[in-house]
């Protein structure tokens, strides 16, 4: 009786050994080591020296750049994630109207999201160039330039506050006030993955409800607001959580677009960029480990908060256990 | 009237169509910009455009492409070879390890398998930044920095997300099939090899595709581990081209196009796998 069970245990362990080894070598040990390093002064070259909570205290009370990085990352998360969700949702709704050529448009929206990150970052450095770039050229062509000039004349203070001093077009990556906005604009170009997810979700909204609502005289807006959106909340919620987690780990485009500097004037020093530079440019491994654990704490607390509040707005269909 | 499905009113379809045309045109602008710049002389790129005519390459400089691929600051063939080696081994390692683990978690009934599964799921929450530093220290002590090993080895040790995906798929394979094979005296490894793997081609294709994309696009990994330019991947090479040779935008745009086109071609060949894969990742929420 015991023998088949033992054999199955060994077989199970055997098949799972890649992950078991992976969990031990790439997760458990590194987590323990990272936690230990976070209480140490450690530069790889010399052995780690235990310094208690000094790293954490310095980060939370003295490190100005750490605060800037937190702020930059929060700004990015607060703007890029909701804007991306709303925009992707609108695109998915438009595609769901089932006009001719839907597959063609879907392809166009999707492709930017699979362009290699470094390639799209390099491309956007040039697109966002204030003088010779495509974005400002486009803004100029559709008459935004003239509008801004008039705006800056009538309300100079507001214009300056918004970053349009003297009615100039945005300076994007060369202007501290505009650099994050440039990167947020770049992120909107990559919403295609969410569009595809929403489009799949939209197929699951019961058609009868639309018909019933139409009979009751509900307009298009009401149908979207009271039928589509509630049914789509699980998908919107999923992309919200993944988007927020991703935003706090946002790295490659910021690094490539600013040559790893996070400039101008630290305006694009995002959390993970700062962490990388502390670890692999300054070789302050202990300090960077403390940053990593603070990041983990932020992600866990943030996710829990989003899940808690989500109970109020996420609709998982009537009755429990609908196989989601 | 109802069999044909609902058709929306004409005005709604027209508004939607207009919206789609406008937005897709905007989405295309960066691609048009990329390709047109890749065919321009550096002088033309550096000039401020004033009219739509300035967006058309004049003269057309096709030589940006051969020049970029032979440029001293961008060892294209080396980077491509390195990237392909890393991609191939990553895809192979991921499919092999994840399908084995997923089999062990779905088809073999042993004590503790749920524990392993839930721990694995839990690690998906952990940001890479936490483990990245000690893993680097270990590879540095093993003198494996500036080799491909740190970039490839993890693929052979199971990726939690792909294990999860394949486990779900394997659970959908009728138990009768694997039980029958077992009664016929097939070993577990034989069942994995001859029953489960052949039945799972679509799921394995998804895993293969996404791990390929991950390896092709990865920047942080090569940035941490590779320092000798003869070991660079395309991502690393293109980024260093961009930061060092800003005065050569024509070649830079050509190189950027060359790195992007294979992925777009791949998309057209594997469109369904892409869309299904994205949908699958979304639906698990």
XYZ file of N, CA and C in Angstrom, chain A residues 8-9 11-13 15-23 25-27 29-31 33-34 37 42 44 87 90-91 94-100 103 105-112 114-120 122-127 131-134 137-138 140-141 188-193 196-197 200-201 207 210-211 214 220 223 235 238 245 248-249 251-252 255-256 259 272 275-276 279-280 283 285 288-289 292-293 295-296 299-300 303 316 324, chain B residues 2 6 8-9 11-13 15-17 19-21 23-31 33-34 37 45-52 55 97 100-101 103-105 108-111 116 119-120 123 125-141 154 156-159 163 188-189 192 213 216-217 219-220 223-224 234-236 238-239 242-243 246 249 252-253 256 259-260 263-264 267-268 271 274-275 278-279 281-285:
654
model
N 4.800 7.211 -6.425
C 4.200 8.416 -7.007
C 4.847 9.687 -6.470
N 5.176 9.645 -5.174
C 5.835 10.811 -4.592
C 7.162 11.077 -5.304
N 8.040 10.059 -8.276
C 7.804 10.493 -9.652
C 7.388 11.956 -9.690
N 6.485 12.329 -8.785
C 6.040 13.715 -8.734
C 7.202 14.647 -8.489
N 8.029 14.305 -7.505
C 9.189 15.143 -7.208
C 10.123 15.205 -8.399
N 9.387 14.886 -11.674
C 8.850 15.754 -12.725
C 8.913 17.218 -12.313
N 8.702 17.463 -11.047
C 8.692 18.856 -10.594
C 10.072 19.382 -10.217
N 11.098 18.513 -10.344
C 12.421 18.937 -9.879
C 12.902 20.245 -10.530
N 12.629 20.514 -11.836
C 13.101 21.810 -12.342
C 12.572 22.973 -11.506
N 11.284 22.932 -11.203
C 10.722 24.046 -10.436
C 11.185 24.021 -8.989
N 11.366 22.818 -8.431
C 11.801 22.753 -7.036
C 13.213 23.315 -6.913
N 14.081 22.918 -7.854
C 15.428 23.490 -7.851
C 15.358 24.998 -8.097
N 14.506 25.380 -9.052
C 14.347 26.799 -9.359
C 13.868 27.583 -8.155
N 12.882 27.032 -7.442
C 12.353 27.729 -6.264
C 13.442 27.909 -5.213
N 16.882 27.741 -5.706
C 18.080 28.476 -6.123
C 17.770 29.886 -6.602
N 16.600 30.078 -7.211
C 16.307 31.390 -7.793
C 15.287 32.182 -6.982
N 14.697 31.556 -5.953
C 13.708 32.262 -5.144
C 14.067 32.253 -3.652
N 16.663 30.997 -1.715
C 17.963 31.494 -1.298
C 18.119 32.988 -1.595
N 17.806 33.428 -2.849
C 17.966 34.868 -3.113
C 17.114 35.749 -2.203
N 15.910 35.281 -1.852
C 15.091 36.100 -0.956
C 15.758 36.260 0.393
N 18.937 35.860 1.089
C 20.182 36.621 0.954
C 19.864 38.109 0.799
N 18.854 38.410 -0.011
C 18.509 39.809 -0.254
C 18.047 40.484 1.037
N 21.208 41.067 2.994
C 21.978 42.193 2.409
C 21.351 43.533 2.755
N 27.210 46.344 1.517
C 27.732 45.247 0.708
C 28.019 45.731 -0.706
N 29.853 43.595 -3.034
C 30.299 42.401 -3.759
C 31.784 42.142 -3.568
N -8.362 54.214 -22.684
C -8.149 54.275 -24.120
C -8.326 52.894 -24.756
N -12.001 52.053 -24.925
C -12.694 52.750 -26.017
C -12.393 52.070 -27.351
N -11.122 51.749 -27.572
C -10.763 51.078 -28.826
C -11.485 49.742 -28.951
N -15.075 50.298 -29.882
C -15.191 50.652 -31.300
C -15.047 49.404 -32.168
N -14.057 48.566 -31.836
C -13.843 47.351 -32.628
C -15.044 46.419 -32.516
N -15.704 46.455 -31.355
C -16.801 45.519 -31.096
C -18.076 45.896 -31.853
N -18.087 47.088 -32.456
C -19.240 47.481 -33.256
C -19.306 46.625 -34.525
N -18.231 45.885 -34.799
C -18.203 44.939 -35.906
C -18.390 45.619 -37.250
N -17.570 46.641 -37.471
C -17.565 47.244 -38.789
C -16.688 46.396 -39.696
N -16.738 46.679 -40.992
C -15.901 45.906 -41.903
C -14.436 46.248 -41.637
N -10.680 43.051 -38.192
C -9.435 42.324 -37.940
C -8.226 43.184 -38.314
N -8.014 46.556 -38.237
C -7.780 47.578 -37.208
C -7.206 46.959 -35.935
N -7.722 45.793 -35.585
C -7.218 45.133 -34.385
C -5.723 44.873 -34.514
N -5.305 44.433 -35.708
C -3.888 44.181 -35.944
C -3.075 45.462 -35.763
N -3.583 46.568 -36.307
C -2.838 47.831 -36.193
C -2.695 48.257 -34.733
N -3.769 48.062 -33.944
C -3.675 48.456 -32.542
C -2.762 47.522 -31.756
N -2.710 46.267 -32.190
C -1.964 45.281 -31.411
C -0.455 45.355 -31.660
N -0.067 45.583 -32.909
C 1.351 45.461 -33.266
C 2.297 46.334 -32.422
N 1.955 47.603 -32.133
C 2.896 48.380 -31.316
C 3.248 47.695 -29.990
N 3.890 44.658 -29.450
C 4.892 43.587 -29.540
C 6.211 44.083 -30.121
N 6.301 45.355 -30.443
C 7.580 45.895 -30.907
C 8.581 45.766 -29.762
N 9.791 45.247 -30.032
C 10.771 45.109 -28.957
C 10.931 46.424 -28.188
N 10.948 46.316 -26.871
C 10.964 47.515 -26.021
C 12.096 48.474 -26.366
N 13.284 47.921 -26.599
C 14.410 48.805 -26.892
C 14.185 49.508 -28.224
N 13.673 48.773 -29.208
C 13.418 49.379 -30.516
C 12.391 50.490 -30.393
N 11.303 50.247 -29.668
C 10.293 51.297 -29.587
C 10.798 52.470 -28.758
N 13.957 53.541 -28.660
C 14.862 54.299 -29.538
C 14.049 55.116 -30.534
N 13.031 54.481 -31.099
C 12.189 55.201 -32.052
C 11.548 56.426 -31.404
N 11.044 56.245 -30.177
C 10.333 57.359 -29.519
C 11.252 58.476 -29.064
N 12.543 58.174 -28.860
C 13.479 59.271 -28.585
C 13.389 60.277 -29.722
N 13.324 59.773 -30.952
C 13.319 60.648 -32.129
C 11.934 61.222 -32.385
N 10.895 60.417 -32.090
C 9.535 60.947 -32.273
C 9.273 62.107 -31.324
N 12.278 69.531 -31.633
C 12.462 70.270 -32.878
C 12.162 69.428 -34.113
N 12.775 68.266 -34.211
C 12.687 67.512 -35.463
C 11.824 66.257 -35.314
N 11.111 66.113 -34.175
C 10.349 64.882 -33.937
C 8.964 64.893 -34.550
N 8.394 63.705 -34.660
C 7.108 63.553 -35.325
C 5.924 64.051 -34.515
N 5.680 67.798 -34.766
C 5.325 68.113 -36.150
C 3.816 67.938 -36.344
N 3.306 66.813 -35.819
C 1.871 66.519 -35.924
C 1.054 67.589 -35.206
N 1.885 70.584 -34.561
C 2.002 71.818 -35.328
C 1.049 71.786 -36.526
N 1.018 70.653 -37.228
C 0.197 70.554 -38.441
C -1.294 70.696 -38.151
N 0.943 54.715 -23.919
C -0.398 54.610 -24.504
C -0.329 53.899 -25.865
N 0.783 54.102 -26.565
C 0.949 53.466 -27.880
C 0.952 51.936 -27.734
N 1.275 51.439 -26.552
C 1.411 49.995 -26.366
C 0.220 49.320 -25.700
N -0.973 49.908 -25.806
C -2.119 49.338 -25.093
C -2.760 48.162 -25.835
N -2.198 47.777 -26.981
C -2.837 46.761 -27.817
C -3.166 45.454 -27.108
N -2.309 45.043 -26.172
C -2.578 43.798 -25.445
C -3.897 43.879 -24.684
N -6.952 43.580 -26.930
C -7.275 42.196 -27.288
C -7.990 41.493 -26.128
N -7.516 41.736 -24.917
C -8.157 41.126 -23.748
C -9.601 41.611 -23.617
N -11.929 40.146 -26.201
C -12.348 38.787 -25.860
C -13.431 38.835 -24.781
N -13.242 39.736 -23.811
C -14.223 39.850 -22.738
C -15.585 40.311 -23.254
N -25.987 38.967 -25.067
C -26.635 39.811 -26.078
C -28.076 40.163 -25.685
N -28.676 43.481 -23.998
C -28.718 44.656 -24.872
C -30.095 44.792 -25.502
N -30.600 43.628 -25.969
C -31.892 43.661 -26.634
C -32.982 44.127 -25.669
N -32.692 47.750 -25.094
C -33.149 48.517 -26.245
C -34.669 48.617 -26.258
N -27.465 54.245 -26.431
C -26.177 53.559 -26.549
C -25.315 53.787 -25.299
N -26.503 51.758 -22.369
C -26.198 50.331 -22.494
C -24.736 50.064 -22.133
N -12.196 42.142 -16.258
C -11.075 42.356 -17.176
C -10.391 43.682 -16.886
N -8.374 43.183 -13.808
C -7.157 42.424 -14.072
C -6.073 43.318 -14.682
N 1.274 46.890 -11.005
C 2.485 46.143 -10.660
C 3.586 46.451 -11.674
N 5.264 49.932 -11.293
C 6.267 50.071 -10.245
C 7.581 49.380 -10.603
N 7.525 48.505 -11.625
C 8.768 47.875 -12.064
C 9.244 48.446 -13.388
N 11.031 49.990 -16.275
C 12.469 50.184 -16.339
C 13.006 50.498 -17.737
N 12.859 49.513 -18.647
C 13.610 49.571 -19.908
C 13.449 50.878 -20.696
N 15.196 53.733 -19.043
C 16.656 53.588 -19.086
C 17.194 53.913 -20.473
N 16.542 53.354 -21.515
C 17.043 53.555 -22.876
C 16.852 55.001 -23.322
N 19.494 57.213 -21.465
C 20.844 56.663 -21.299
C 21.128 56.244 -19.865
N 12.599 51.609 -10.272
C 13.463 50.501 -10.691
C 14.735 50.984 -11.366
N 16.969 51.940 -8.512
C 17.441 50.705 -7.876
C 18.562 50.075 -8.703
N 18.340 49.999 -10.012
C 19.360 49.407 -10.882
C 20.670 50.175 -10.770
N 22.456 49.531 -7.562
C 23.027 48.189 -7.478
C 24.181 48.000 -8.455
N 23.982 48.393 -9.724
C 24.945 47.980 -10.741
C 25.821 49.098 -11.283
N 27.291 49.841 -7.193
C 27.564 48.596 -6.472
C 27.239 48.679 -4.978
N 25.009 47.117 -3.078
C 24.067 46.009 -3.160
C 23.137 45.939 -1.945
N 20.540 48.711 -2.335
C 19.591 48.352 -3.390
C 18.650 47.237 -2.912
N 19.173 46.314 -2.114
C 18.318 45.240 -1.603
C 17.234 45.805 -0.692
N 14.652 47.097 -2.844
C 13.846 46.031 -3.440
C 12.760 45.563 -2.480
N 13.118 45.475 -1.189
C 12.103 45.018 -0.224
C 11.029 46.066 0.013
N 10.064 48.064 -2.308
C 9.251 47.929 -3.517
C 8.247 46.784 -3.372
N 8.754 45.668 -2.867
C 7.883 44.501 -2.655
C 6.742 44.861 -1.710
N 4.183 46.953 -3.470
C 3.363 46.169 -4.409
C 2.339 45.333 -3.645
N 2.773 44.706 -2.553
C 1.838 43.868 -1.788
C 0.719 44.724 -1.202
N -1.570 46.014 -3.979
C -2.429 44.980 -4.543
C -3.553 44.630 -3.578
N -18.736 39.662 -10.852
C -18.324 38.362 -11.374
C -19.507 37.525 -11.831
N -14.779 31.224 -13.171
C -13.826 32.235 -13.596
C -12.471 31.998 -12.973
N -33.638 37.554 -35.821
C -32.687 37.384 -34.726
C -31.510 36.475 -35.062
N -27.497 40.868 -33.808
C -27.907 42.261 -33.847
C -27.004 43.044 -34.782
N -25.936 46.944 -35.400
C -26.098 48.238 -34.779
C -26.614 49.237 -35.798
N -27.230 50.317 -35.325
C -27.730 51.333 -36.250
C -26.609 51.929 -37.084
N -25.752 54.991 -37.888
C -24.953 56.119 -37.375
C -23.865 55.634 -36.434
N -24.198 54.598 -35.628
C -23.226 54.086 -34.671
C -22.047 53.439 -35.410
N -22.394 52.695 -36.471
C -21.321 52.051 -37.222
C -20.445 53.085 -37.911
N -19.868 56.238 -36.887
C -19.035 56.894 -35.873
C -17.889 55.974 -35.481
N -18.209 54.701 -35.249
C -17.174 53.743 -34.849
C -16.114 53.621 -35.932
N -16.576 53.543 -37.175
C -15.612 53.402 -38.266
C -14.691 54.610 -38.354
N -13.905 56.626 -35.919
C -12.977 56.550 -34.786
C -11.839 55.583 -35.069
N -12.166 54.427 -35.620
C -11.143 53.419 -35.900
C -10.145 53.926 -36.936
N -10.662 54.600 -37.968
C -9.761 55.110 -39.004
C -8.801 56.129 -38.400
N -7.919 56.662 -35.152
C -6.975 56.112 -34.172
C -5.938 55.197 -34.827
N -6.362 54.398 -35.805
C -5.363 53.511 -36.396
C -4.367 54.314 -37.220
N -4.819 55.432 -37.811
C -3.859 56.285 -38.512
C -2.825 56.817 -37.522
N -3.303 57.254 -36.336
C -2.371 57.766 -35.329
C -1.403 56.663 -34.884
N -1.948 55.448 -34.715
C -1.089 54.344 -34.279
C -0.016 54.003 -35.313
N -0.321 54.303 -36.596
C 0.643 53.988 -37.653
C 1.767 55.012 -37.754
N 1.515 56.231 -37.240
C 2.490 57.302 -37.428
C 3.910 56.896 -37.009
N 4.092 56.310 -35.799
C 5.460 55.948 -35.423
C 6.135 54.986 -36.409
N 5.364 54.057 -36.974
C 5.958 53.121 -37.943
C 6.360 53.853 -39.221
N 7.056 56.950 -39.495
C 8.204 57.790 -39.121
C 9.489 56.959 -39.158
N 9.431 55.777 -38.541
C 10.599 54.898 -38.464
C 11.094 54.542 -39.863
N 12.390 57.624 -41.886
C 13.700 58.085 -41.404
C 14.806 57.113 -41.789
N 17.237 64.116 -41.922
C 16.640 63.784 -40.628
C 16.817 64.925 -39.638
N 17.996 65.546 -39.676
C 18.308 66.572 -38.694
C 17.613 67.902 -38.978
N 17.002 68.020 -40.170
C 16.312 69.269 -40.490
C 14.896 69.260 -39.921
N 14.482 70.415 -39.413
C 13.130 70.513 -38.886
C 12.123 70.381 -40.033
N 11.161 69.467 -39.926
C 10.183 69.321 -41.007
C 9.164 70.464 -40.968
N 8.854 71.004 -42.149
C 7.876 72.094 -42.204
C 6.609 71.701 -42.933
N 6.755 70.860 -43.945
C 5.570 70.448 -44.687
C 5.558 68.927 -44.801
N 4.441 68.403 -45.251
C 4.328 66.952 -45.382
C 5.370 66.403 -46.354
N 8.529 64.846 -45.028
C 8.501 63.525 -44.411
C 8.878 62.428 -45.399
N 11.134 22.249 -19.363
C 10.979 22.253 -17.904
C 9.519 22.500 -17.502
N 7.295 19.423 -18.119
C 7.561 18.368 -17.136
C 6.901 18.714 -15.800
N 7.126 19.918 -15.346
C 6.578 20.317 -14.047
C 5.046 20.306 -14.088
N 3.189 18.522 -15.894
C 2.747 17.129 -15.867
C 2.763 16.601 -14.435
N 3.854 16.875 -13.739
C 3.961 16.424 -12.356
C 2.899 17.032 -11.456
N 2.401 18.203 -11.825
C 1.411 18.879 -10.994
C -0.029 18.560 -11.408
N 0.236 13.369 -12.025
C 0.729 12.433 -11.010
C 0.128 12.853 -9.675
N -0.368 11.874 -8.923
C -1.065 12.200 -7.679
C -0.148 11.901 -6.519
N 0.452 12.941 -6.002
C 1.413 12.733 -4.912
C 1.206 13.791 -3.844
N 1.563 13.390 -2.630
C 1.403 14.320 -1.512
C 2.342 15.494 -1.691
N 3.615 22.625 -3.671
C 4.542 23.122 -4.686
C 3.814 24.092 -5.610
N 3.102 27.483 -3.835
C 4.327 28.269 -3.658
C 4.737 28.894 -4.990
N 4.626 28.071 -6.044
C 4.970 28.538 -7.378
C 4.106 29.739 -7.775
N 5.131 32.936 -6.045
C 6.339 33.631 -6.511
C 6.045 34.581 -7.660
N 4.037 36.899 -7.638
C 3.853 38.231 -7.055
C 5.193 38.923 -6.788
N 6.244 38.116 -6.664
C 7.526 38.665 -6.203
C 8.200 39.458 -7.325
N 8.492 40.740 -7.098
C 9.181 41.490 -8.150
C 10.599 40.971 -8.352
N 11.016 40.951 -9.618
C 12.341 40.425 -9.952
C 13.445 41.184 -9.217
N 13.157 42.439 -8.853
C 14.187 43.255 -8.204
C 14.671 42.644 -6.890
N 13.795 41.877 -6.230
C 14.172 41.306 -4.940
C 15.240 40.230 -5.110
N 15.064 39.375 -6.123
C 15.987 38.243 -6.264
C 17.174 38.575 -7.159
N 17.048 39.630 -7.940
C 18.045 39.924 -8.965
C 19.459 40.112 -8.406
N 19.568 40.757 -7.246
C 20.900 41.061 -6.726
C 21.632 39.801 -6.222
N 21.000 39.004 -5.328
C 21.712 37.795 -4.899
C 21.986 36.821 -6.043
N 21.067 36.715 -7.001
C 21.311 35.825 -8.137
C 22.533 36.311 -8.908
N 22.645 37.627 -9.072
C 23.828 38.175 -9.731
C 25.093 37.845 -8.944
N 25.014 37.982 -7.620
C 26.199 37.713 -6.786
C 26.636 36.257 -6.961
N 25.650 35.345 -6.991
C 25.989 33.924 -7.149
C 26.670 33.687 -8.494
N 26.071 34.216 -9.557
C 26.671 34.016 -10.880
C 28.045 34.672 -10.957
N 28.217 35.805 -10.272
C 29.518 36.454 -10.274
C 30.549 35.575 -9.578
N 30.128 34.950 -8.447
C 31.079 34.091 -7.731
C 31.417 32.840 -8.522
N 17.971 29.939 -16.070
C 16.658 30.025 -15.409
C 15.524 29.432 -16.240
N 15.500 26.737 -17.796
C 15.439 25.289 -17.569
C 14.894 24.970 -16.182
N 14.636 25.988 -15.381
C 14.181 25.748 -14.013
C 12.729 26.165 -13.810
N 11.953 26.101 -14.868
C 10.503 26.294 -14.732
C 10.104 27.726 -14.478
N 9.209 28.227 -15.332
C 8.678 29.577 -15.147
C 7.273 29.425 -14.587
N 4.149 27.338 -16.285
C 3.729 26.107 -15.618
C 2.231 26.164 -15.345
N 5.556 6.967 -16.661
C 5.069 8.348 -16.606
C 5.777 9.196 -17.659
N 7.071 8.970 -17.774
C 7.827 9.731 -18.763
C 7.304 9.437 -20.172
N 4.029 11.261 -20.670
C 4.323 12.675 -20.919
C 4.762 12.870 -22.371
N 9.526 35.658 -27.375
C 9.374 37.117 -27.337
C 10.083 37.707 -26.125
N 13.844 37.632 -26.812
C 14.207 38.570 -27.888
C 14.173 40.007 -27.371
N 13.203 40.302 -26.526
C 13.004 41.667 -26.038
C 13.806 41.998 -24.793
N 15.978 43.179 -21.960
C 17.042 44.182 -21.914
C 17.761 44.155 -20.564
N 16.965 44.074 -19.492
C 17.543 44.120 -18.148
C 18.546 42.979 -17.931
N 21.715 43.517 -19.841
C 22.356 44.723 -19.296
C 23.116 44.393 -18.015
N 22.544 43.512 -17.199
C 23.208 43.142 -15.953
C 24.407 42.239 -16.228
N 20.778 41.803 -29.485
C 20.285 42.909 -30.312
C 19.774 44.057 -29.444
N 19.022 43.732 -28.384
C 18.493 44.780 -27.503
C 19.629 45.634 -26.953
N 20.622 44.960 -26.406
C 21.737 45.668 -25.786
C 22.526 46.444 -26.835
N 21.491 47.568 -29.770
C 20.743 48.710 -30.313
C 20.745 49.870 -29.318
N 20.565 49.556 -28.031
C 20.569 50.621 -27.027
C 21.925 51.298 -26.978
N 22.329 53.520 -29.930
C 21.548 54.742 -29.767
C 22.246 55.741 -28.854
N 22.885 55.239 -27.794
C 23.471 56.183 -26.846
C 24.828 56.693 -27.313
N 24.622 59.133 -31.756
C 23.477 59.988 -32.029
C 23.604 60.746 -33.339
N 21.620 59.039 -37.195
C 20.228 58.607 -37.023
C 19.705 57.736 -38.168
N 20.745 54.330 -37.440
C 20.078 53.908 -36.207
C 18.626 53.494 -36.502
N 17.943 54.284 -37.315
C 16.557 53.952 -37.637
C 16.503 52.674 -38.483
N 16.947 49.873 -36.074
C 15.722 49.702 -35.290
C 14.669 48.953 -36.114
N 15.464 45.290 -36.279
C 15.155 44.528 -35.070
C 13.648 44.304 -34.920
N 12.850 45.196 -35.496
C 11.402 45.136 -35.309
C 10.712 44.229 -36.326
N 9.770 40.510 -35.686
C 8.683 40.290 -34.734
C 7.333 40.500 -35.415
N 7.273 41.501 -36.297
C 6.011 41.767 -36.994
C 5.715 40.628 -37.977
N 4.458 37.826 -36.076
C 3.061 38.034 -35.702
C 2.131 37.569 -36.811
N 2.465 37.898 -38.073
C 1.562 37.518 -39.155
C 1.547 36.009 -39.372
N -0.420 34.638 -35.849
C -1.415 35.570 -35.333
C -2.340 34.941 -34.295
N -0.693 34.299 -30.978
C -0.523 35.557 -30.261
C -1.818 35.954 -29.556
N -2.889 36.025 -30.361
C -4.157 36.528 -29.826
C -4.660 35.592 -28.723
N -2.524 36.063 -25.521
C -2.866 37.290 -24.796
C -4.213 37.111 -24.093
N -5.166 36.529 -24.822
C -6.491 36.347 -24.247
C -6.425 35.433 -23.033
N -3.878 34.932 -21.041
C -3.287 35.609 -19.891
C -4.306 36.538 -19.258
N -5.198 37.105 -20.089
C -6.188 38.015 -19.544
C -7.317 37.277 -18.844
N -7.683 36.125 -19.384
C -8.855 35.439 -18.862
C -8.603 34.766 -17.527
N -7.323 34.569 -17.203
C -7.077 33.867 -15.942
C -7.409 34.765 -14.753
N -7.610 36.054 -14.996
C -7.827 37.003 -13.904
C -9.114 36.754 -13.153
